[in-house]
């Protein structure tokens, strides 16, 4: 992307860089990386009669890999995996497990949650389709010794329907867990007999805050109170109004075709008690006396932590948020929704994963000027050249609504030596006011903080704006998929 320059105080610097990414076509065919001239009037591929492809199919969350010997799942050699500065990679199988179809011609991409647990040293996890190693290193999970760290990602099956996982860092070992939440279909996918839903499109939105228990936003009777142990609250999704600068925003359509929502959920455990807990997001409340069997956000005492969640919407248009124990404040920002019943001859909302993750920007690099984003500042990134360089075979993929990938705060430092700093990053379209939302929260001196992000482009020129609240922050964005538009 092209860094346009900081909105406030920093000198404007304009840098133009060509980034060529490779795609798996919606017909399920692999394509090579081909450079093409930048053009303002790129013709969309298959503008008419496109058929299905790029639709999301939710699955009941299920663990599809666990390397721990006591609870091993789909690991022929259970045990901690090597971690080191050199190649430390292993493959896991994606197709035909956890509800993912076994037909390689039907699966375009998969939504999974990676968890690194019991690491013996600091490092990071990278994942990509077998045989499609990224040109530059990318990361999904960053960790330090003895921590358990999860993150959601969109990945594409590679050769043999496998995914390659790499653990890089200091010498040691770590265990890896992988849970599946859903998958994206190709044009070749044929719903089976009795299947009603052929899948849903993903519609990115300008981020909007739907819930903040600290402020009484989105709570019953506007109550300002944390969730307590075993409490489940309801959050209206269909027809929900969001809180942003300016007039009230209709965040999600009031339509039965809204089948799911993408929420950036933040758990805040600074209340008394010091409990370890987790949050689970569900379409329906758990049965009385029963705890959910899966979690979306694991929390330790005195932390503010975010995670992007794909969650189906219940029949009543709501989702439920469950807190396991202690007192936990919860914030939820909607970044997109899933919509069924879309005309198959349209492109809007089709998700097409890249053949491998691509490091689109890194503010630490000389290419981006090696300048951290300052306190209370925002800067624009143009994804126009990136978008026009994304290919299906030898053809440009055409117009896009946005990009999905891993946004990481790489390093937060103090502005003033005597003042400790904590901050947050907010990414949003470059043609709107800054929303009352956040993508991730970070504290100085801690490990890099990653979170999957849906970056909606500005309508005219594919701009994404990134805001840093405090301190000096370097950040990274690794693109994983693009969202098509008509």
XYZ file of C-alpha atoms in Angstrom:
486
model
C 0.000 0.000 0.000
C 0.956 3.623 -0.403
C 1.479 5.503 2.842
C -0.098 8.918 2.217
C 1.201 10.549 5.375
C 0.054 11.318 8.875
C -3.115 13.379 9.288
C -1.712 15.403 12.190
C 1.717 17.034 12.617
C 3.991 14.456 11.015
C 5.514 15.550 7.668
C 3.698 14.113 4.666
C 5.661 11.405 2.881
C 4.320 9.715 -0.222
C 5.707 6.320 -1.128
C 4.484 4.180 -4.011
C 5.111 0.442 -4.058
C 3.805 -2.296 -6.304
C 2.516 -5.321 -4.415
C 1.593 -8.405 -6.384
C -0.560 -10.961 -4.579
C -1.810 -14.328 -5.761
C -5.318 -15.701 -5.434
C -7.240 -18.899 -5.568
C -9.984 -18.242 -8.106
C -13.641 -18.573 -7.109
C -13.737 -21.471 -9.556
C -11.136 -23.205 -7.412
C -8.158 -22.936 -9.765
C -4.688 -21.881 -8.616
C -3.203 -18.845 -10.344
C 0.310 -17.493 -10.777
C 1.511 -14.060 -9.734
C 1.425 -11.757 -12.756
C 2.282 -8.074 -12.874
C -0.176 -5.947 -14.851
C -0.307 -2.236 -15.674
C -2.214 -0.169 -13.136
C -5.476 0.944 -14.725
C -8.344 3.086 -13.504
C -10.903 1.137 -15.491
C -10.120 -2.483 -14.687
C -12.894 -4.728 -15.999
C -14.240 -7.131 -13.333
C -13.647 -10.791 -14.052
C -16.824 -12.724 -14.873
C -19.030 -9.656 -14.460
C -22.136 -11.691 -15.336
C -23.084 -15.304 -14.749
C -20.470 -15.750 -12.049
C -22.473 -18.382 -10.200
C -21.739 -19.151 -6.536
C -18.341 -18.913 -4.898
C -16.755 -16.999 -2.036
C -19.688 -17.656 0.339
C -19.208 -18.416 4.035
C -20.534 -21.602 5.647
C -20.499 -21.595 9.470
C -19.625 -24.734 11.411
C -20.118 -25.726 15.006
C -16.725 -24.852 16.509
C -14.602 -27.964 16.699
C -10.978 -28.732 17.535
C -9.284 -30.195 14.460
C -5.700 -30.328 15.784
C -4.103 -30.564 19.225
C -0.443 -31.452 19.669
C -0.644 -32.045 23.431
C -0.114 -35.773 24.167
C -2.861 -35.944 26.803
C -5.502 -34.525 24.444
C -4.040 -35.086 20.975
C -6.321 -34.542 17.970
C -5.307 -35.449 14.394
C -1.608 -35.394 15.279
C 0.227 -38.554 14.195
C 3.204 -37.588 16.404
C 1.729 -35.899 19.490
C 3.983 -33.685 21.519
C 5.359 -30.137 21.587
C 6.547 -28.864 18.226
C 10.020 -27.428 17.603
C 10.428 -23.667 17.893
C 13.534 -21.970 16.612
C 15.232 -19.394 14.418
C 15.595 -21.899 11.584
C 12.860 -23.824 9.726
C 10.500 -25.332 12.328
C 7.447 -26.341 10.317
C 4.866 -29.115 10.292
C 1.712 -29.855 8.297
C -1.853 -30.488 9.427
C -4.768 -31.680 7.329
C -7.707 -29.313 6.727
C -10.000 -31.010 4.235
C -12.520 -33.536 5.524
C -12.120 -32.656 9.230
C -14.357 -30.694 11.591
C -17.152 -30.435 9.018
C -14.949 -29.017 6.241
C -15.752 -30.765 2.936
C -13.181 -33.293 1.758
C -13.477 -32.110 -1.861
C -10.540 -29.796 -2.600
C -12.497 -28.309 -5.496
C -15.222 -27.081 -3.131
C -13.191 -25.305 -0.427
C -11.775 -21.856 -1.104
C -10.676 -20.994 2.442
C -11.203 -21.877 6.091
C -11.718 -19.749 9.230
C -9.697 -21.203 12.093
C -8.493 -20.176 15.531
C -4.831 -20.897 16.312
C -3.735 -21.197 19.932
C -0.121 -21.472 21.035
C 0.201 -22.877 24.538
C 3.089 -23.887 26.810
C 5.786 -22.230 24.675
C 9.281 -22.603 26.070
C 10.467 -19.353 24.514
C 9.278 -16.235 22.701
C 8.283 -16.402 19.051
C 5.491 -16.256 16.513
C 3.316 -18.598 14.464
C 2.952 -18.413 10.686
C 0.507 -20.520 8.635
C -0.079 -20.972 4.908
C -1.289 -23.552 2.400
C 1.247 -26.337 1.933
C 3.524 -25.431 -0.965
C 2.609 -21.708 -0.928
C 5.236 -20.262 1.416
C 4.985 -16.436 1.574
C 7.819 -14.443 0.037
C 8.155 -12.440 3.270
C 7.573 -13.761 6.766
C 4.081 -13.160 8.166
C 2.604 -13.788 11.614
C -0.731 -14.800 13.129
C 0.104 -15.428 16.807
C 2.880 -13.721 18.819
C 3.833 -15.233 22.171
C 6.361 -15.266 25.005
C 7.426 -18.169 27.203
C 4.707 -19.887 29.243
C 1.823 -17.877 27.735
C -1.320 -19.152 26.014
C -2.184 -16.905 23.058
C -4.958 -17.399 20.434
C -5.895 -15.584 17.215
C -8.376 -16.118 14.383
C -7.241 -16.363 10.755
C -8.478 -17.115 7.243
C -6.301 -19.774 5.619
C -6.344 -21.627 2.300
C -5.732 -25.377 1.983
C -2.613 -26.121 -0.040
C -1.171 -29.272 -1.552
C -2.883 -32.452 -0.332
C -5.465 -30.277 1.437
C -2.839 -29.439 4.067
C -1.825 -26.358 6.006
C 1.800 -25.664 6.913
C 2.396 -24.191 10.374
C 5.732 -22.602 11.239
C 6.965 -21.691 14.717
C 9.771 -19.132 14.688
C 11.745 -17.464 17.453
C 14.131 -18.546 20.162
C 15.064 -22.203 20.525
C 12.472 -24.296 22.343
C 9.137 -26.023 21.807
C 5.439 -25.108 21.896
C 2.088 -26.841 21.634
C -0.405 -25.788 18.980
C -4.217 -26.075 18.933
C -6.432 -25.393 15.917
C -10.230 -24.897 16.044
C -12.422 -24.478 12.961
C -15.370 -22.036 12.769
C -16.393 -22.157 9.107
C -15.277 -22.236 5.494
C -15.666 -20.415 2.160
C -16.884 -22.282 -0.921
C -15.737 -22.187 -4.541
C -17.938 -22.046 -7.638
C -17.646 -25.834 -7.823
C -19.398 -26.375 -4.504
C -22.741 -28.146 -4.835
C -24.974 -28.093 -1.722
C -26.128 -31.580 -0.823
C -29.677 -32.887 -0.820
C -31.683 -31.138 1.888
C -29.211 -28.269 2.168
C -31.136 -25.012 2.296
C -28.385 -22.423 2.729
C -25.781 -22.272 -0.079
C -23.731 -19.883 2.056
C -23.610 -16.215 2.971
C -21.765 -13.184 1.655
C -19.641 -10.998 3.941
C -20.576 -7.303 3.882
C -17.929 -5.108 5.580
C -19.234 -1.980 7.331
C -17.667 1.100 8.846
C -16.910 -0.136 12.388
C -19.714 0.731 14.819
C -19.908 0.191 18.589
C -22.912 -1.918 19.628
C -22.036 -2.776 23.235
C -20.049 -1.236 26.085
C -21.003 -2.453 29.552
C -18.902 0.336 31.119
C -21.104 3.012 29.528
C -24.460 1.228 29.360
C -24.341 1.041 25.548
C -26.389 -1.873 24.194
C -27.224 -3.251 27.649
C -30.667 -3.927 29.135
C -32.046 -0.674 30.558
C -28.707 0.982 29.707
C -27.205 -0.599 32.813
C -23.537 0.220 33.492
C -22.336 -3.046 34.986
C -19.875 -5.821 34.128
C -20.893 -9.391 33.405
C -20.641 -11.533 36.513
C -19.916 -15.235 36.841
C -22.108 -17.494 34.660
C -24.024 -14.492 33.293
C -25.292 -14.422 29.703
C -26.433 -11.174 28.099
C -28.262 -10.646 24.803
C -27.073 -8.302 22.065
C -29.415 -7.211 19.268
C -27.809 -7.618 15.834
C -30.529 -7.361 13.170
C -31.636 -3.754 12.938
C -29.162 -2.676 15.629
C -28.276 1.003 15.985
C -24.633 1.813 16.597
C -22.849 4.569 18.484
C -20.491 6.650 16.308
C -19.850 10.363 15.745
C -22.801 12.112 14.110
C -26.342 10.710 13.757
C -27.455 7.271 14.906
C -26.195 4.615 12.481
C -28.142 1.585 11.286
C -25.260 -0.816 11.797
C -26.899 -4.002 10.475
C -30.041 -4.353 8.291
C -33.207 -5.574 9.991
C -33.504 -8.546 7.658
C -33.961 -12.302 8.157
C -31.229 -12.720 5.525
C -28.640 -11.537 8.067
C -27.310 -14.930 9.168
C -24.228 -13.916 11.117
C -22.093 -11.047 12.304
C -18.416 -10.213 12.663
C -17.808 -8.603 16.044
C -14.576 -7.275 17.437
C -15.053 -8.247 21.077
C -12.988 -6.732 23.886
C -12.840 -8.209 27.386
C -11.744 -5.945 30.262
C -10.828 -7.581 33.573
C -9.779 -4.626 35.725
C -12.579 -5.200 38.251
C -11.885 -6.627 41.725
C -11.362 -10.362 42.046
C -8.479 -11.140 39.735
C -10.181 -14.043 37.979
C -9.097 -15.970 34.926
C -12.141 -16.269 32.672
C -13.399 -16.630 29.129
C -16.164 -15.204 26.957
C -18.275 -17.297 24.593
C -20.454 -15.824 21.827
C -23.435 -17.925 20.817
C -26.583 -17.616 18.669
C -28.663 -19.042 21.546
C -28.262 -19.076 25.322
C -26.586 -22.157 26.831
C -28.951 -24.527 28.651
C -29.491 -23.645 32.332
C -26.646 -24.914 34.482
C -24.413 -25.725 31.495
C -21.337 -23.818 30.386
C -20.487 -23.388 26.695
C -17.985 -25.934 25.409
C -16.061 -23.381 23.315
C -14.601 -19.949 24.007
C -13.917 -16.911 21.836
C -11.804 -14.842 24.201
C -9.607 -16.096 27.059
C -8.781 -13.485 29.709
C -6.360 -13.130 32.593
C -6.672 -10.615 35.470
C -6.135 -6.912 34.766
C -6.070 -7.120 30.988
C -7.845 -5.466 28.059
C -7.902 -7.917 25.148
C -9.675 -8.064 21.771
C -10.566 -10.863 19.361
C -12.549 -10.892 16.106
C -15.480 -13.326 16.255
C -17.589 -14.893 13.491
C -20.891 -15.739 15.218
C -24.240 -16.912 13.765
C -27.284 -14.781 14.601
C -30.123 -16.472 16.485
C -33.637 -16.790 15.100
C -34.625 -13.694 17.112
C -31.878 -11.584 15.500
C -29.656 -11.607 18.605
C -26.407 -13.145 19.813
C -25.539 -14.094 23.387
C -22.355 -13.330 25.338
C -21.442 -15.633 28.243
C -18.875 -14.880 30.960
C -17.406 -17.831 32.828
C -16.337 -16.260 36.140
C -15.385 -13.038 37.872
C -16.455 -9.565 36.772
C -15.761 -8.724 33.128
C -16.665 -5.613 31.165
C -17.353 -6.293 27.495
C -17.157 -4.075 24.421
C -18.398 -5.242 20.992
C -17.906 -3.435 17.679
C -19.530 -4.679 14.485
C -17.181 -4.721 11.460
C -19.346 -6.718 9.053
C -22.300 -9.042 8.701
C -23.139 -12.221 6.786
C -26.035 -12.138 4.343
C -27.782 -15.035 2.612
C -30.045 -15.060 -0.439
C -27.783 -12.795 -2.507
C -28.189 -12.779 -6.298
C -25.543 -15.249 -7.566
C -24.854 -12.986 -10.557
C -23.455 -10.261 -8.271
C -19.951 -9.976 -6.823
C -20.516 -7.989 -3.641
C -19.427 -9.775 -0.481
C -17.544 -12.685 -2.055
C -14.462 -13.501 0.041
C -11.450 -14.755 -1.915
C -8.393 -15.820 0.122
C -4.906 -15.114 -1.198
C -2.861 -18.184 -2.021
C -0.619 -17.243 0.912
C -0.530 -14.403 3.461
C 1.091 -11.193 2.207
C 2.886 -8.578 4.341
C 1.184 -5.467 2.954
C 2.756 -2.987 5.358
C 5.197 -2.760 8.250
C 5.846 0.706 9.651
C 9.203 -0.466 11.034
C 10.556 -1.045 7.535
C 12.569 1.417 5.477
C 10.013 0.996 2.704
C 7.363 2.613 4.937
C 9.746 5.212 6.360
C 10.433 3.443 9.693
C 8.244 6.033 11.451
C 5.978 5.062 14.351
C 2.460 6.476 14.506
C 2.276 9.133 17.210
C -0.257 9.808 19.988
C -3.706 10.982 18.927
C -2.671 10.708 15.290
C -3.995 8.947 12.218
C -2.505 8.156 8.844
C -3.927 6.991 5.520
C -2.851 3.984 3.496
C -3.844 3.628 -0.139
C -4.579 0.028 -1.122
C -5.338 1.043 -4.735
C -2.196 -0.496 -6.219
C -2.533 -3.580 -4.038
C -6.164 -4.065 -5.134
C -5.356 -3.645 -8.833
C -2.489 -6.132 -8.537
C -4.592 -8.963 -7.095
C -5.021 -11.574 -9.805
C -7.174 -14.535 -10.769
C -5.038 -16.337 -13.308
C -3.824 -13.621 -15.681
C -6.791 -11.343 -14.979
C -7.286 -8.717 -12.276
C -9.915 -9.725 -9.758
C -11.654 -6.368 -10.161
C -13.335 -4.024 -7.730
C -13.065 -4.793 -4.009
C -14.854 -3.581 -0.866
C -11.972 -4.261 1.463
C -9.247 -6.581 2.674
C -9.067 -9.045 5.595
C -5.847 -9.801 7.422
C -3.861 -9.783 10.614
C -3.305 -6.347 12.157
C -0.482 -6.403 14.706
C 0.777 -3.734 17.085
C 4.460 -4.563 16.865
C 5.937 -2.128 19.383
C 4.407 0.548 21.623
C 6.819 2.978 23.304
C 6.430 5.996 25.575
C 6.146 9.535 24.321
C 7.556 10.794 27.630
C 10.150 8.767 29.535
C 8.442 9.254 32.905
C 4.920 8.329 31.783
C 3.892 4.676 31.218
C 1.620 4.206 28.227
C -1.247 1.998 27.075
C -3.065 2.556 23.793
C -5.334 1.169 21.099
C -5.444 1.125 17.295
C -8.556 1.849 15.220
C -8.683 1.111 11.474
C -11.526 2.495 9.343
C -12.342 3.781 5.821
C -10.424 6.915 4.906
C -13.521 8.920 3.982
C -15.392 8.880 7.330
C -14.929 10.358 10.800
C -13.071 8.245 13.328
C -15.570 5.796 14.869
C -15.851 5.055 18.601
C -14.272 1.627 18.062
C -10.951 -0.207 18.377
C -9.232 -3.148 16.670
C -6.687 -4.029 19.333
C -5.390 -2.826 22.680
C -1.740 -2.762 23.734
C 0.568 -1.888 26.614
C 4.209 -0.821 26.441
C 6.825 -3.485 27.028
C 4.514 -6.377 26.177
C 4.720 -8.839 23.298
C 3.276 -7.795 19.900
C -0.546 -7.817 19.899
C -2.295 -9.339 16.836
C -5.967 -9.448 15.837
C -7.761 -10.374 12.628
C -9.161 -7.196 11.037
C -11.694 -6.458 8.301
C -10.522 -3.239 6.636
C -13.254 -1.598 4.598
C -11.964 0.708 1.860
C -13.115 4.262 1.273
C -15.641 4.457 -1.571
C -13.512 6.426 -4.004
C -9.852 5.510 -3.650
C -9.327 2.385 -1.510
C -8.054 4.318 1.517
C -7.752 2.832 5.007
C -7.035 5.144 7.951
C -5.247 3.932 11.098
C -5.468 5.854 14.398
C -3.237 5.434 17.462
C -4.549 6.759 20.759
C -1.357 7.171 22.819
C 2.405 6.683 22.733
C 4.415 5.810 19.638
C 3.308 2.631 17.880
C 4.729 0.547 15.053
C 2.246 -1.813 13.423
C 1.994 -4.493 10.712
C -0.736 -5.701 8.379
C -0.595 -9.153 6.750
C -3.312 -9.491 4.095
C -5.088 -12.868 3.912
C -8.183 -12.311 1.718
C -10.046 -9.697 -0.296
C -13.776 -8.934 -0.361
C -15.214 -8.348 -3.842
C -17.630 -5.599 -4.879
C -19.936 -5.038 -7.858
